[in-house]
CSV table of C-alpha atoms in Angstrom, one decimal:
chain,number,residue,atom,x,y,z
K,17,UNK,CA,-4.2,9.6,-0.7
K,18,UNK,CA,-3.4,6.2,-3.1
K,19,UNK,CA,-2.1,7.4,-6.9
K,20,UNK,CA,-5.2,5.4,-8.4
K,21,UNK,CA,-7.7,7.0,-6.2
K,22,UNK,CA,-6.3,10.7,-6.9
K,23,UNK,CA,-6.6,9.7,-10.6
K,24,UNK,CA,-9.9,9.1,-10.1
K,25,UNK,CA,-10.5,13.1,-8.6
K,26,UNK,CA,-8.5,15.1,-10.9
K,27,UNK,CA,-9.4,17.4,-12.5
K,28,UNK,CA,-10.0,16.7,-16.4
K,29,UNK,CA,-11.9,13.5,-14.5
K,30,UNK,CA,-15.9,14.8,-16.1
K,31,UNK,CA,-17.8,13.6,-13.0
K,32,UNK,CA,-20.0,16.8,-13.4
K,33,UNK,CA,-20.8,14.8,-16.3
K,34,UNK,CA,-21.2,11.7,-15.8
K,35,UNK,CA,-23.3,12.0,-12.4
K,36,UNK,CA,-26.5,13.6,-15.7
K,37,UNK,CA,-25.3,10.5,-17.5
K,38,UNK,CA,-25.9,8.0,-15.6
K,39,UNK,CA,-29.2,8.0,-14.8
K,40,UNK,CA,-30.6,9.3,-18.2
K,41,UNK,CA,-28.3,6.0,-19.1
K,42,UNK,CA,-30.7,3.5,-16.4
K,43,UNK,CA,-33.7,5.5,-17.7
K,44,UNK,CA,-32.8,4.3,-21.7
K,45,UNK,CA,-32.2,0.6,-20.3
K,46,UNK,CA,-35.0,0.6,-17.5
K,47,UNK,CA,-37.4,1.4,-20.9
K,48,UNK,CA,-35.4,-1.8,-22.5
K,49,UNK,CA,-35.5,-4.6,-19.7
K,50,UNK,CA,-39.8,-3.7,-18.9
K,51,UNK,CA,-40.6,-6.6,-15.8
K,52,UNK,CA,-37.2,-7.1,-14.5
K,53,UNK,CA,-35.9,-2.7,-15.0
K,54,UNK,CA,-36.1,-3.0,-10.5
K,55,UNK,CA,-33.4,-4.9,-10.8
K,56,UNK,CA,-31.5,-2.0,-12.0
K,57,UNK,CA,-32.1,-0.5,-8.3
K,58,UNK,CA,-28.8,-2.2,-6.6
K,59,UNK,CA,-25.9,-1.4,-9.4
K,60,UNK,CA,-27.3,2.2,-10.0
K,61,UNK,CA,-28.2,3.9,-6.6
K,62,UNK,CA,-25.0,2.2,-6.1
K,63,UNK,CA,-22.8,4.3,-8.9
K,64,UNK,CA,-25.0,7.0,-8.2
K,65,UNK,CA,-22.9,7.3,-5.1
K,66,UNK,CA,-20.0,6.5,-6.0
K,67,UNK,CA,-19.8,9.0,-8.6
K,68,UNK,CA,-22.2,12.0,-6.0
K,69,UNK,CA,-18.2,10.7,-4.1
K,70,UNK,CA,-16.0,10.6,-6.0
K,71,UNK,CA,-17.1,14.9,-7.3
K,72,UNK,CA,-17.3,15.9,-3.9
K,73,UNK,CA,-14.0,14.8,-3.3
K,74,UNK,CA,-12.4,16.1,-6.7
K,75,UNK,CA,-14.5,20.0,-5.1
K,76,UNK,CA,-12.7,19.7,-1.5
K,77,UNK,CA,-9.4,18.3,-3.5
K,78,UNK,CA,-9.7,21.1,-7.3
K,79,UNK,CA,-12.1,23.8,-6.4
K,80,UNK,CA,-14.4,25.2,-8.3
K,81,UNK,CA,-14.4,22.5,-12.0
K,82,UNK,CA,-15.5,23.9,-14.8
K,83,UNK,CA,-16.2,21.9,-17.8
K,84,UNK,CA,-16.7,24.2,-21.7
K,85,UNK,CA,-19.3,20.8,-23.8
K,86,UNK,CA,-17.5,20.5,-27.0
K,87,UNK,CA,-14.4,22.4,-25.8
K,88,UNK,CA,-16.7,25.2,-26.9
K,89,UNK,CA,-16.7,28.2,-24.0
K,90,UNK,CA,-19.9,30.4,-23.0
K,91,UNK,CA,-21.1,32.5,-24.9
K,92,UNK,CA,-20.2,29.8,-28.0
K,93,UNK,CA,-20.5,26.6,-25.6
K,94,UNK,CA,-22.4,25.8,-22.2
K,95,UNK,CA,-20.8,25.2,-19.2
K,96,UNK,CA,-21.0,22.3,-17.0
K,97,UNK,CA,-19.5,24.0,-13.1
K,98,UNK,CA,-19.4,21.9,-10.0
K,99,UNK,CA,-19.2,24.4,-6.7
K,100,UNK,CA,-19.9,22.7,-3.0
K,101,UNK,CA,-23.7,24.2,-3.6
K,102,UNK,CA,-24.0,22.2,-6.5
K,103,UNK,CA,-21.6,18.6,-4.3
K,104,UNK,CA,-23.9,19.6,-1.7
K,105,UNK,CA,-26.9,18.8,-3.5
K,106,UNK,CA,-26.0,15.5,-5.9
K,107,UNK,CA,-25.2,14.7,-2.4
K,108,UNK,CA,-28.4,14.2,-0.8
K,109,UNK,CA,-30.0,13.0,-4.4
K,110,UNK,CA,-27.6,10.2,-4.8
K,111,UNK,CA,-29.0,8.7,-0.5
K,112,UNK,CA,-32.0,9.9,-1.2
K,113,UNK,CA,-32.6,8.3,-4.8
K,114,UNK,CA,-30.9,5.3,-3.6
K,115,UNK,CA,-32.9,5.2,-0.2
K,116,UNK,CA,-36.2,5.8,-3.0
K,117,UNK,CA,-35.0,3.2,-5.3
K,118,UNK,CA,-33.9,0.0,-2.9
K,119,UNK,CA,-37.6,0.5,-1.3
K,120,UNK,CA,-39.7,0.2,-4.4
K,121,UNK,CA,-38.0,-2.5,-5.8
K,122,UNK,CA,-40.7,-4.0,-3.4
K,123,UNK,CA,-44.1,-2.1,-4.9
K,124,UNK,CA,-42.8,-1.8,-8.7
K,125,UNK,CA,-41.2,-5.0,-10.2
K,126,UNK,CA,-43.0,-7.7,-11.8
K,127,UNK,CA,-46.3,-9.1,-10.8
K,128,UNK,CA,-46.6,-12.2,-8.9
K,129,UNK,CA,-46.8,-14.0,-11.9
K,130,UNK,CA,-43.8,-13.3,-13.7
K,131,UNK,CA,-46.0,-10.8,-15.9
K,132,UNK,CA,-45.1,-6.7,-16.6
K,133,UNK,CA,-47.4,-4.5,-14.9
K,134,UNK,CA,-48.0,-0.7,-16.5
K,135,UNK,CA,-46.5,0.8,-12.8
K,136,UNK,CA,-43.5,-1.3,-13.0
K,137,UNK,CA,-43.0,-0.8,-17.1
K,138,UNK,CA,-43.4,3.0,-16.0
K,139,UNK,CA,-41.5,3.8,-12.9
K,140,UNK,CA,-38.4,3.7,-13.7
K,141,UNK,CA,-37.0,5.2,-16.3
K,142,UNK,CA,-39.9,8.5,-14.7
K,143,UNK,CA,-37.5,7.8,-11.5
K,144,UNK,CA,-34.2,7.7,-13.6
K,145,UNK,CA,-35.5,10.2,-15.4
K,146,UNK,CA,-35.7,12.7,-12.4
K,147,UNK,CA,-32.9,11.4,-10.9
K,148,UNK,CA,-30.8,13.0,-13.9
K,149,UNK,CA,-32.8,16.7,-13.9
K,150,UNK,CA,-32.0,17.4,-10.7
K,151,UNK,CA,-28.4,16.4,-11.2
K,152,UNK,CA,-28.8,18.9,-15.1
K,153,UNK,CA,-29.9,21.4,-12.2
K,154,UNK,CA,-27.2,20.5,-9.8
K,155,UNK,CA,-24.2,21.1,-12.4
K,156,UNK,CA,-24.5,23.7,-14.5
K,157,UNK,CA,-23.7,26.6,-15.9
K,158,UNK,CA,-25.8,28.0,-17.9
K,159,UNK,CA,-29.5,29.3,-18.1
K,160,UNK,CA,-30.7,27.3,-20.6
K,161,UNK,CA,-29.1,24.2,-19.3
K,162,UNK,CA,-31.2,25.0,-16.0
K,163,UNK,CA,-34.4,25.1,-18.4
K,164,UNK,CA,-34.2,21.2,-19.7
K,165,UNK,CA,-33.4,20.3,-16.1
K,166,UNK,CA,-36.3,22.1,-14.5
K,167,UNK,CA,-38.7,20.3,-17.8
K,168,UNK,CA,-37.7,17.2,-17.9
K,169,UNK,CA,-38.0,17.2,-14.0
K,170,UNK,CA,-41.7,18.8,-13.9
K,171,UNK,CA,-42.5,16.3,-17.1
K,172,UNK,CA,-41.7,13.0,-15.2
K,173,UNK,CA,-42.8,14.2,-12.1
K,174,UNK,CA,-45.9,15.6,-13.2
K,175,UNK,CA,-46.6,11.8,-14.7
K,176,UNK,CA,-45.2,10.1,-11.6
K,177,UNK,CA,-47.8,11.8,-9.5
K,178,UNK,CA,-50.3,10.3,-11.5
K,179,UNK,CA,-48.6,7.0,-11.8
K,180,UNK,CA,-51.9,5.2,-9.5
K,181,UNK,CA,-54.5,6.6,-12.3
K,182,UNK,CA,-56.9,7.2,-9.9
K,183,UNK,CA,-58.9,9.8,-10.4
K,184,UNK,CA,-57.8,11.9,-7.7
K,185,UNK,CA,-54.0,11.2,-8.7
K,186,UNK,CA,-55.5,12.6,-11.7
K,187,UNK,CA,-56.6,16.0,-11.0
K,188,UNK,CA,-53.5,16.1,-9.0
K,189,UNK,CA,-51.5,15.5,-11.7
K,190,UNK,CA,-52.7,17.5,-14.2
K,191,UNK,CA,-53.0,20.6,-11.5
K,192,UNK,CA,-49.2,20.7,-10.9
K,193,UNK,CA,-49.2,20.4,-15.2
K,194,UNK,CA,-50.9,23.7,-15.2
K,195,UNK,CA,-49.1,25.3,-11.8
K,196,UNK,CA,-45.8,23.7,-12.9
K,197,UNK,CA,-46.1,24.9,-16.9
K,198,UNK,CA,-46.8,28.8,-15.4
K,199,UNK,CA,-43.5,28.3,-13.9
K,200,UNK,CA,-41.6,27.2,-16.9
K,201,UNK,CA,-43.6,29.4,-19.1
K,202,UNK,CA,-42.2,32.4,-16.5
K,203,UNK,CA,-38.9,31.6,-16.1
K,204,UNK,CA,-38.3,31.2,-20.1
K,205,UNK,CA,-39.6,34.9,-20.4
K,206,UNK,CA,-37.4,36.0,-18.1
K,207,UNK,CA,-33.9,34.1,-19.3
K,208,UNK,CA,-35.1,35.3,-23.6
K,209,UNK,CA,-35.3,38.7,-22.3
K,210,UNK,CA,-31.1,38.3,-19.4
K,211,UNK,CA,-30.2,37.1,-23.1
K,212,UNK,CA,-31.7,40.4,-25.1
K,213,UNK,CA,-30.2,42.2,-23.1
K,214,UNK,CA,-27.0,40.5,-22.3
K,215,UNK,CA,-25.6,38.0,-24.6
K,216,UNK,CA,-25.1,34.8,-23.2
K,217,UNK,CA,-26.9,33.0,-20.1
K,218,UNK,CA,-23.7,31.7,-18.8
K,219,UNK,CA,-24.0,32.9,-14.4
K,220,UNK,CA,-20.0,33.5,-14.0
K,221,UNK,CA,-20.9,35.3,-17.2
K,222,UNK,CA,-23.7,37.0,-16.2
K,223,UNK,CA,-22.3,37.9,-13.0
K,224,UNK,CA,-19.9,40.5,-14.2
K,225,UNK,CA,-23.0,41.9,-17.2
K,226,UNK,CA,-25.8,41.4,-14.9
K,227,UNK,CA,-27.5,45.3,-13.8
K,228,UNK,CA,-30.0,46.9,-11.9
K,229,UNK,CA,-31.6,48.1,-15.5
K,230,UNK,CA,-35.4,47.5,-15.9
K,231,UNK,CA,-34.8,44.2,-18.4
K,232,UNK,CA,-32.3,43.0,-15.7
K,233,UNK,CA,-35.6,43.6,-13.3
K,234,UNK,CA,-38.4,42.4,-15.2
K,235,UNK,CA,-36.1,39.2,-16.0
K,236,UNK,CA,-35.7,38.5,-12.3
K,237,UNK,CA,-38.9,38.6,-11.2
K,238,UNK,CA,-40.4,37.1,-13.7
K,239,UNK,CA,-38.1,34.1,-13.5
K,240,UNK,CA,-38.2,33.9,-9.4
K,241,UNK,CA,-42.1,33.9,-9.7
K,242,UNK,CA,-41.7,31.4,-12.3
K,243,UNK,CA,-39.5,29.1,-10.2
K,244,UNK,CA,-41.5,30.0,-6.8
K,245,UNK,CA,-44.6,27.9,-8.8
K,246,UNK,CA,-42.2,25.4,-9.4
K,247,UNK,CA,-41.4,24.9,-6.1
K,248,UNK,CA,-44.4,25.5,-4.6
K,249,UNK,CA,-43.3,28.1,-2.6
K,250,UNK,CA,-46.1,30.1,-0.5
K,251,UNK,CA,-48.6,31.5,-2.5
K,252,UNK,CA,-47.6,29.6,-5.3
K,253,UNK,CA,-48.2,26.7,-3.5
K,254,UNK,CA,-52.1,25.2,-4.4
K,255,UNK,CA,-50.5,21.9,-6.5
K,256,UNK,CA,-48.8,20.5,-3.8
K,257,UNK,CA,-50.0,18.5,-1.6
K,258,UNK,CA,-52.5,16.9,-3.2
K,259,UNK,CA,-50.0,16.1,-5.4
K,260,UNK,CA,-47.9,14.5,-2.8
K,261,UNK,CA,-50.9,12.3,-1.1
K,262,UNK,CA,-51.8,11.5,-4.4
K,263,UNK,CA,-48.3,10.0,-5.1
K,264,UNK,CA,-46.7,6.3,-4.6
K,265,UNK,CA,-45.3,6.7,-1.0
K,266,UNK,CA,-41.6,6.5,-2.7
K,267,UNK,CA,-42.3,9.1,-5.6
K,268,UNK,CA,-43.7,11.4,-2.7
K,269,UNK,CA,-40.5,10.7,-0.8
K,270,UNK,CA,-38.4,12.4,-4.2
K,271,UNK,CA,-41.1,15.1,-4.8
K,272,UNK,CA,-40.5,16.2,-1.6
K,273,UNK,CA,-37.6,15.8,-0.8
K,274,UNK,CA,-35.6,17.0,-3.8
K,275,UNK,CA,-37.9,18.2,-6.7
K,276,UNK,CA,-38.7,21.3,-4.7
K,277,UNK,CA,-35.6,21.6,-3.7
K,278,UNK,CA,-33.8,22.2,-7.6
K,279,UNK,CA,-36.5,25.1,-8.2
K,280,UNK,CA,-34.5,27.1,-4.9
K,281,UNK,CA,-31.2,25.6,-5.2
K,282,UNK,CA,-31.5,27.6,-9.0
K,283,UNK,CA,-33.7,30.9,-7.2
K,284,UNK,CA,-30.4,31.0,-5.3
K,285,UNK,CA,-27.8,31.1,-8.1
K,286,UNK,CA,-30.0,33.7,-10.1
K,287,UNK,CA,-30.3,35.8,-6.8
K,288,UNK,CA,-26.7,35.1,-5.2
K,289,UNK,CA,-25.0,34.6,-8.1
K,290,UNK,CA,-26.1,37.1,-11.2
K,291,UNK,CA,-28.0,39.7,-10.2
K,292,UNK,CA,-27.6,41.1,-6.9
K,293,UNK,CA,-27.8,44.6,-6.5
K,294,UNK,CA,-31.9,44.5,-6.4
K,295,UNK,CA,-32.3,42.5,-3.7
K,296,UNK,CA,-33.9,45.7,-2.2
K,297,UNK,CA,-35.0,46.1,2.4
K,298,UNK,CA,-38.5,45.9,0.7
K,299,UNK,CA,-37.4,43.4,-1.7
K,300,UNK,CA,-35.4,40.9,0.5
K,301,UNK,CA,-38.6,41.7,3.5
K,302,UNK,CA,-41.0,40.6,1.1
K,303,UNK,CA,-39.6,37.7,0.1
K,304,UNK,CA,-39.5,36.4,3.3
K,305,UNK,CA,-42.9,38.0,4.6
K,306,UNK,CA,-44.1,35.8,1.5
K,307,UNK,CA,-41.8,32.8,4.1
K,308,UNK,CA,-43.4,34.1,7.2
K,309,UNK,CA,-46.8,33.6,5.0
K,310,UNK,CA,-45.8,30.0,4.0
K,311,UNK,CA,-44.7,28.5,7.2
K,312,UNK,CA,-47.4,29.1,9.4
K,313,UNK,CA,-49.9,28.6,7.3
K,314,UNK,CA,-48.5,25.7,5.8
K,315,UNK,CA,-47.8,24.7,9.2
K,316,UNK,CA,-52.0,25.8,10.5
K,317,UNK,CA,-53.4,23.8,7.2
K,318,UNK,CA,-51.1,20.6,8.9
K,319,UNK,CA,-52.7,20.8,11.9
K,320,UNK,CA,-56.3,20.5,10.2
K,321,UNK,CA,-55.5,17.2,8.3
K,322,UNK,CA,-57.4,13.4,9.3
K,323,UNK,CA,-54.9,12.3,6.8
K,324,UNK,CA,-51.1,10.9,7.1
K,325,UNK,CA,-49.8,11.8,3.5
K,326,UNK,CA,-51.6,15.2,3.9
K,327,UNK,CA,-50.1,15.8,7.1
K,328,UNK,CA,-46.8,15.0,5.9
K,329,UNK,CA,-47.4,17.4,2.2
K,330,UNK,CA,-48.3,20.6,3.9
K,331,UNK,CA,-45.6,20.4,6.6
K,332,UNK,CA,-42.9,20.4,3.5
K,333,UNK,CA,-45.1,23.9,2.5
K,334,UNK,CA,-44.5,25.0,5.5
K,335,UNK,CA,-40.7,24.3,5.5
K,336,UNK,CA,-40.6,25.7,2.3
K,337,UNK,CA,-41.3,28.6,4.3
K,338,UNK,CA,-38.2,28.8,5.5
K,339,UNK,CA,-35.8,28.4,1.5
K,340,UNK,CA,-37.7,32.4,1.8
K,341,UNK,CA,-36.2,33.4,5.2
K,342,UNK,CA,-32.6,33.9,3.6
K,343,UNK,CA,-33.0,36.7,1.1
K,344,UNK,CA,-33.9,39.9,4.4
K,345,UNK,CA,-31.4,37.3,6.6
K,346,UNK,CA,-28.9,37.4,3.8
K,347,UNK,CA,-28.8,41.6,3.4
K,348,UNK,CA,-31.0,43.7,1.1
K,349,UNK,CA,-29.4,47.1,2.9
K,350,UNK,CA,-26.9,47.4,0.4
K,351,UNK,CA,-24.0,47.7,3.4
K,352,UNK,CA,-21.8,45.3,4.2
K,353,UNK,CA,-23.5,42.3,6.9
K,354,UNK,CA,-20.8,39.9,8.7
K,355,UNK,CA,-23.6,37.3,9.3
K,356,UNK,CA,-25.1,37.1,5.2
K,357,UNK,CA,-22.5,33.5,5.4
K,358,UNK,CA,-24.3,32.3,8.1
K,359,UNK,CA,-27.8,33.1,6.9
K,360,UNK,CA,-26.9,32.1,3.0
K,361,UNK,CA,-25.3,28.4,4.3
K,362,UNK,CA,-28.2,27.8,7.4
K,363,UNK,CA,-30.3,27.9,4.8
K,364,UNK,CA,-28.9,24.9,2.3
K,365,UNK,CA,-28.5,23.2,5.8
K,366,UNK,CA,-32.5,23.0,6.3
K,367,UNK,CA,-33.0,22.3,1.7
K,368,UNK,CA,-30.4,19.8,2.6
K,369,UNK,CA,-32.5,18.1,6.4
K,370,UNK,CA,-35.7,18.5,5.0
K,371,UNK,CA,-33.9,16.1,2.1
K,372,UNK,CA,-33.6,14.3,4.4
K,373,UNK,CA,-35.4,13.8,7.0
K,374,UNK,CA,-38.8,14.5,4.7
K,375,UNK,CA,-37.4,11.3,2.4
K,376,UNK,CA,-37.8,8.9,5.3
K,377,UNK,CA,-40.7,10.5,6.9
K,378,UNK,CA,-42.5,9.4,3.4
K,379,UNK,CA,-41.1,6.3,3.4
K,380,UNK,CA,-42.3,5.4,6.8
K,381,UNK,CA,-45.3,6.7,6.1
K,382,UNK,CA,-45.8,4.4,2.6
K,383,UNK,CA,-44.5,1.3,5.3
K,384,UNK,CA,-47.9,1.9,7.1
K,385,UNK,CA,-50.2,2.1,4.2
K,386,UNK,CA,-49.5,-0.8,3.1
K,387,UNK,CA,-50.0,-2.1,6.2
K,388,UNK,CA,-53.3,-1.2,7.4
K,389,UNK,CA,-54.2,-0.4,3.5
K,390,UNK,CA,-54.8,3.8,4.2
K,391,UNK,CA,-53.3,7.4,5.9
K,392,UNK,CA,-56.2,7.6,7.9
K,393,UNK,CA,-54.6,8.9,11.8
K,394,UNK,CA,-57.6,7.4,13.2
K,395,UNK,CA,-57.0,4.4,12.3
K,396,UNK,CA,-53.4,4.3,13.5
K,397,UNK,CA,-53.6,3.2,16.7
K,398,UNK,CA,-50.7,0.7,17.3
K,399,UNK,CA,-49.5,0.4,15.1
K,400,UNK,CA,-45.6,1.7,16.7
K,401,UNK,CA,-46.0,-2.0,18.1
K,402,UNK,CA,-46.5,-3.8,14.0
K,403,UNK,CA,-43.4,-1.5,12.9
K,404,UNK,CA,-41.3,-0.5,15.6
K,405,UNK,CA,-38.8,1.1,13.6
K,406,UNK,CA,-40.9,2.4,10.6
K,407,UNK,CA,-42.2,4.3,13.7
K,408,UNK,CA,-38.5,5.1,14.8
K,409,UNK,CA,-37.9,6.2,11.9
K,410,UNK,CA,-41.3,8.8,11.7
K,411,UNK,CA,-40.0,10.0,15.5
K,412,UNK,CA,-36.7,10.6,14.1
K,413,UNK,CA,-37.5,12.8,11.2
K,414,UNK,CA,-40.1,14.7,12.8
K,415,UNK,CA,-36.8,15.3,15.6
K,416,UNK,CA,-35.2,17.0,12.0
K,417,UNK,CA,-38.3,18.9,10.8
K,418,UNK,CA,-39.1,20.9,14.2
K,419,UNK,CA,-35.5,21.5,14.2
K,420,UNK,CA,-34.1,20.2,18.0
K,421,UNK,CA,-30.4,19.4,18.8
K,422,UNK,CA,-28.9,17.3,17.2
K,423,UNK,CA,-30.2,17.5,13.9
K,424,UNK,CA,-29.0,18.5,10.8
K,425,UNK,CA,-32.3,21.2,11.2
K,426,UNK,CA,-31.2,22.3,13.6
K,427,UNK,CA,-28.2,23.5,12.6
K,428,UNK,CA,-29.9,24.3,9.4
K,429,UNK,CA,-32.3,26.8,11.8
K,430,UNK,CA,-29.2,28.0,14.8
K,431,UNK,CA,-27.5,29.3,11.7
K,432,UNK,CA,-30.8,31.1,11.0
K,433,UNK,CA,-31.7,32.5,14.3
K,434,UNK,CA,-28.1,33.7,14.4
K,435,UNK,CA,-27.9,36.1,11.4
K,436,UNK,CA,-31.8,36.6,12.4
K,437,UNK,CA,-30.3,38.0,16.3
K,438,UNK,CA,-27.3,39.5,14.7
K,439,UNK,CA,-29.5,41.6,12.5
K,440,UNK,CA,-31.8,42.9,14.6
K,441,UNK,CA,-34.7,41.4,12.3
K,442,UNK,CA,-36.2,39.9,16.2
K,443,UNK,CA,-39.3,39.3,13.8
K,444,UNK,CA,-38.1,36.2,11.6
K,445,UNK,CA,-36.9,34.8,14.7
K,446,UNK,CA,-39.9,35.3,16.0
K,447,UNK,CA,-41.6,33.0,13.1
K,448,UNK,CA,-38.9,30.6,13.5
K,449,UNK,CA,-39.2,29.4,16.7
K,450,UNK,CA,-43.8,30.1,16.4
K,451,UNK,CA,-42.4,27.4,13.1
K,452,UNK,CA,-40.8,24.8,15.1
K,453,UNK,CA,-43.5,24.2,18.0
K,454,UNK,CA,-46.5,24.4,14.7
K,455,UNK,CA,-43.4,21.2,13.3
K,456,UNK,CA,-44.3,20.0,17.1
K,457,UNK,CA,-47.8,20.1,17.1
K,458,UNK,CA,-49.0,18.4,13.8
K,459,UNK,CA,-46.5,16.0,13.7
K,460,UNK,CA,-47.7,15.1,18.2
K,461,UNK,CA,-51.2,14.4,16.9
K,462,UNK,CA,-49.2,10.6,14.6
K,463,UNK,CA,-46.7,10.3,16.5
K,464,UNK,CA,-48.8,10.0,19.9
K,465,UNK,CA,-51.3,8.1,17.5
K,466,UNK,CA,-49.2,5.4,16.7
K,467,UNK,CA,-48.3,4.4,20.7
K,468,UNK,CA,-50.9,4.2,21.3
K,469,UNK,CA,-52.6,1.0,22.5
K,470,UNK,CA,-54.0,-1.4,19.1
K,471,UNK,CA,-58.4,-2.2,19.5
K,472,UNK,CA,-59.0,-1.9,15.9
K,473,UNK,CA,-60.5,-5.1,14.6
K,474,UNK,CA,-57.9,-7.2,11.9
K,475,UNK,CA,-55.2,-7.7,10.4
K,476,UNK,CA,-51.8,-6.1,9.7
K,477,UNK,CA,-49.8,-6.5,6.3
K,478,UNK,CA,-46.2,-7.7,6.9
K,479,UNK,CA,-44.1,-5.4,5.6
K,480,UNK,CA,-40.6,-6.2,6.0
K,481,UNK,CA,-38.0,-4.7,8.2
K,482,UNK,CA,-34.9,-4.9,5.6
K,483,UNK,CA,-37.8,-1.9,3.8
K,484,UNK,CA,-38.5,0.2,7.0
K,485,UNK,CA,-34.6,-0.3,7.9
K,486,UNK,CA,-34.0,2.5,4.8
K,487,UNK,CA,-36.0,5.5,6.1
K,488,UNK,CA,-34.6,4.4,9.6
K,489,UNK,CA,-31.1,4.8,8.0
K,490,UNK,CA,-32.1,8.6,5.8
K,491,UNK,CA,-33.8,9.2,9.4
K,492,UNK,CA,-30.7,8.6,11.7
K,493,UNK,CA,-28.8,11.1,8.1
K,494,UNK,CA,-31.0,14.1,9.1
K,495,UNK,CA,-29.5,13.7,12.2
K,496,UNK,CA,-26.3,12.7,11.3
K,497,UNK,CA,-26.1,16.1,9.1
K,498,UNK,CA,-26.1,18.1,12.6
K,499,UNK,CA,-23.3,15.8,14.3
K,500,UNK,CA,-21.4,15.9,11.9
K,501,UNK,CA,-21.6,19.7,10.4
K,502,UNK,CA,-18.4,20.5,10.0
K,503,UNK,CA,-17.9,19.3,6.8
K,504,UNK,CA,-20.5,19.8,4.5
K,505,UNK,CA,-19.9,23.6,6.0
K,506,UNK,CA,-16.5,23.8,4.3
K,507,UNK,CA,-17.5,21.7,1.9
K,508,UNK,CA,-20.4,25.0,1.3
K,509,UNK,CA,-17.4,27.5,1.6
K,510,UNK,CA,-15.4,26.3,-2.1
K,511,UNK,CA,-17.2,28.6,-4.9
K,512,UNK,CA,-19.5,30.9,-2.3
K,513,UNK,CA,-20.7,33.5,-4.2
K,514,UNK,CA,-19.9,37.1,-2.8
K,515,UNK,CA,-22.8,37.8,-2.6
K,516,UNK,CA,-23.2,35.0,0.0
K,517,UNK,CA,-20.3,36.4,2.7
K,518,UNK,CA,-20.8,39.9,1.1
K,519,UNK,CA,-24.4,40.2,1.8
K,520,UNK,CA,-27.1,41.3,-1.5
K,521,UNK,CA,-27.4,45.1,-2.3
């Protein structure tokens, strides 16, 4: 490795902090630039990708990186901590947000006469702040820092949902806000209880102090409920379909791919690093049952929708249900279980591949909406001939969502299925196979219309091939995640919590 590159990835270089500061600085500059803010898209996207790549290389070479902010170590100060899980999340954030930024340049710039528009002025600072909140969640090693990241995420995501200002979008944003505020209240209550009992909010210090006492149990239950509300996990998913279907396509892509994953990353930290001992078999099976209900109900509701964006949104509800299967498959029996590591790694593969595929699907849908003026599935006939790249991207993303080889979705579901059979919990395998078949059902309907002959009158709006290619690139990455899975697999093992290898107990 060249000396200059070795210096760049030395442990002392604070890439974790830079990953948070960069988008927040871009947000400030975007607010100052006004109608020219869209010009920040390319440099910010490239800088984000470079920072994520350097941070990942740093962790791959030196292991877990810890930074005491201001030189004050916990419990007096706060810590940033970057491990394999955080790096994987940072990389997906950089890839998806780069695609979203490049796609949005055409729709959120200045008006044709060069004047400033409300959408263009507001969108870019909100987008950059959302990315900053996601990066903060990826690198924070402290529960209060995570709360700050969650709140930044909530405020900006709600604003993005209501950006169009239409009655349906505003109603969806208000509903999302109410769920998010409930989630914030529950999470903050749980955090306060943990601080009162243990005197610290640092995750590593809490990991050595938390036990199965009533206070810790209450705190974890409150925080889990709050995080489930923010992540739209069943049965607290009611806000997601109208919110994701009402937001502009680039915002929908970011919300569905990343914003709902942030709270789940915190759930993994909470259960696998802070309090694995409270995951009894009853609790683990109960969380798994909620996930299974989410898979089945989300899929059935997706089958009934007549709007493309609602099909994709209900698909998100279903795909998020898989995340909760990590709890029963990772244990809860009080005994070391060899299949646990596969379940933990598999669920992160599933989350990453879903993020890439779902962002591709929403951007492809955005191109189709621009072409025909709405997202009614019956009006998609023949769009495949007009938008071949976007249609191919939609189909490729569908392969990953259905869990077909060789996609990243297949790798994640394969690891989860292996854990289910190895642990004798065959009923979760039945749920996953059924979810895959249902996904094929609700995604086949829009695909059949896209590939049909067009007999409807009216001209179609031309959408630049370069913008369709962005969706195709993200869909291709969801496939490559499965083909090149060894590297991500090894990355995830860096700093892996003990409970992820030995089982929750």
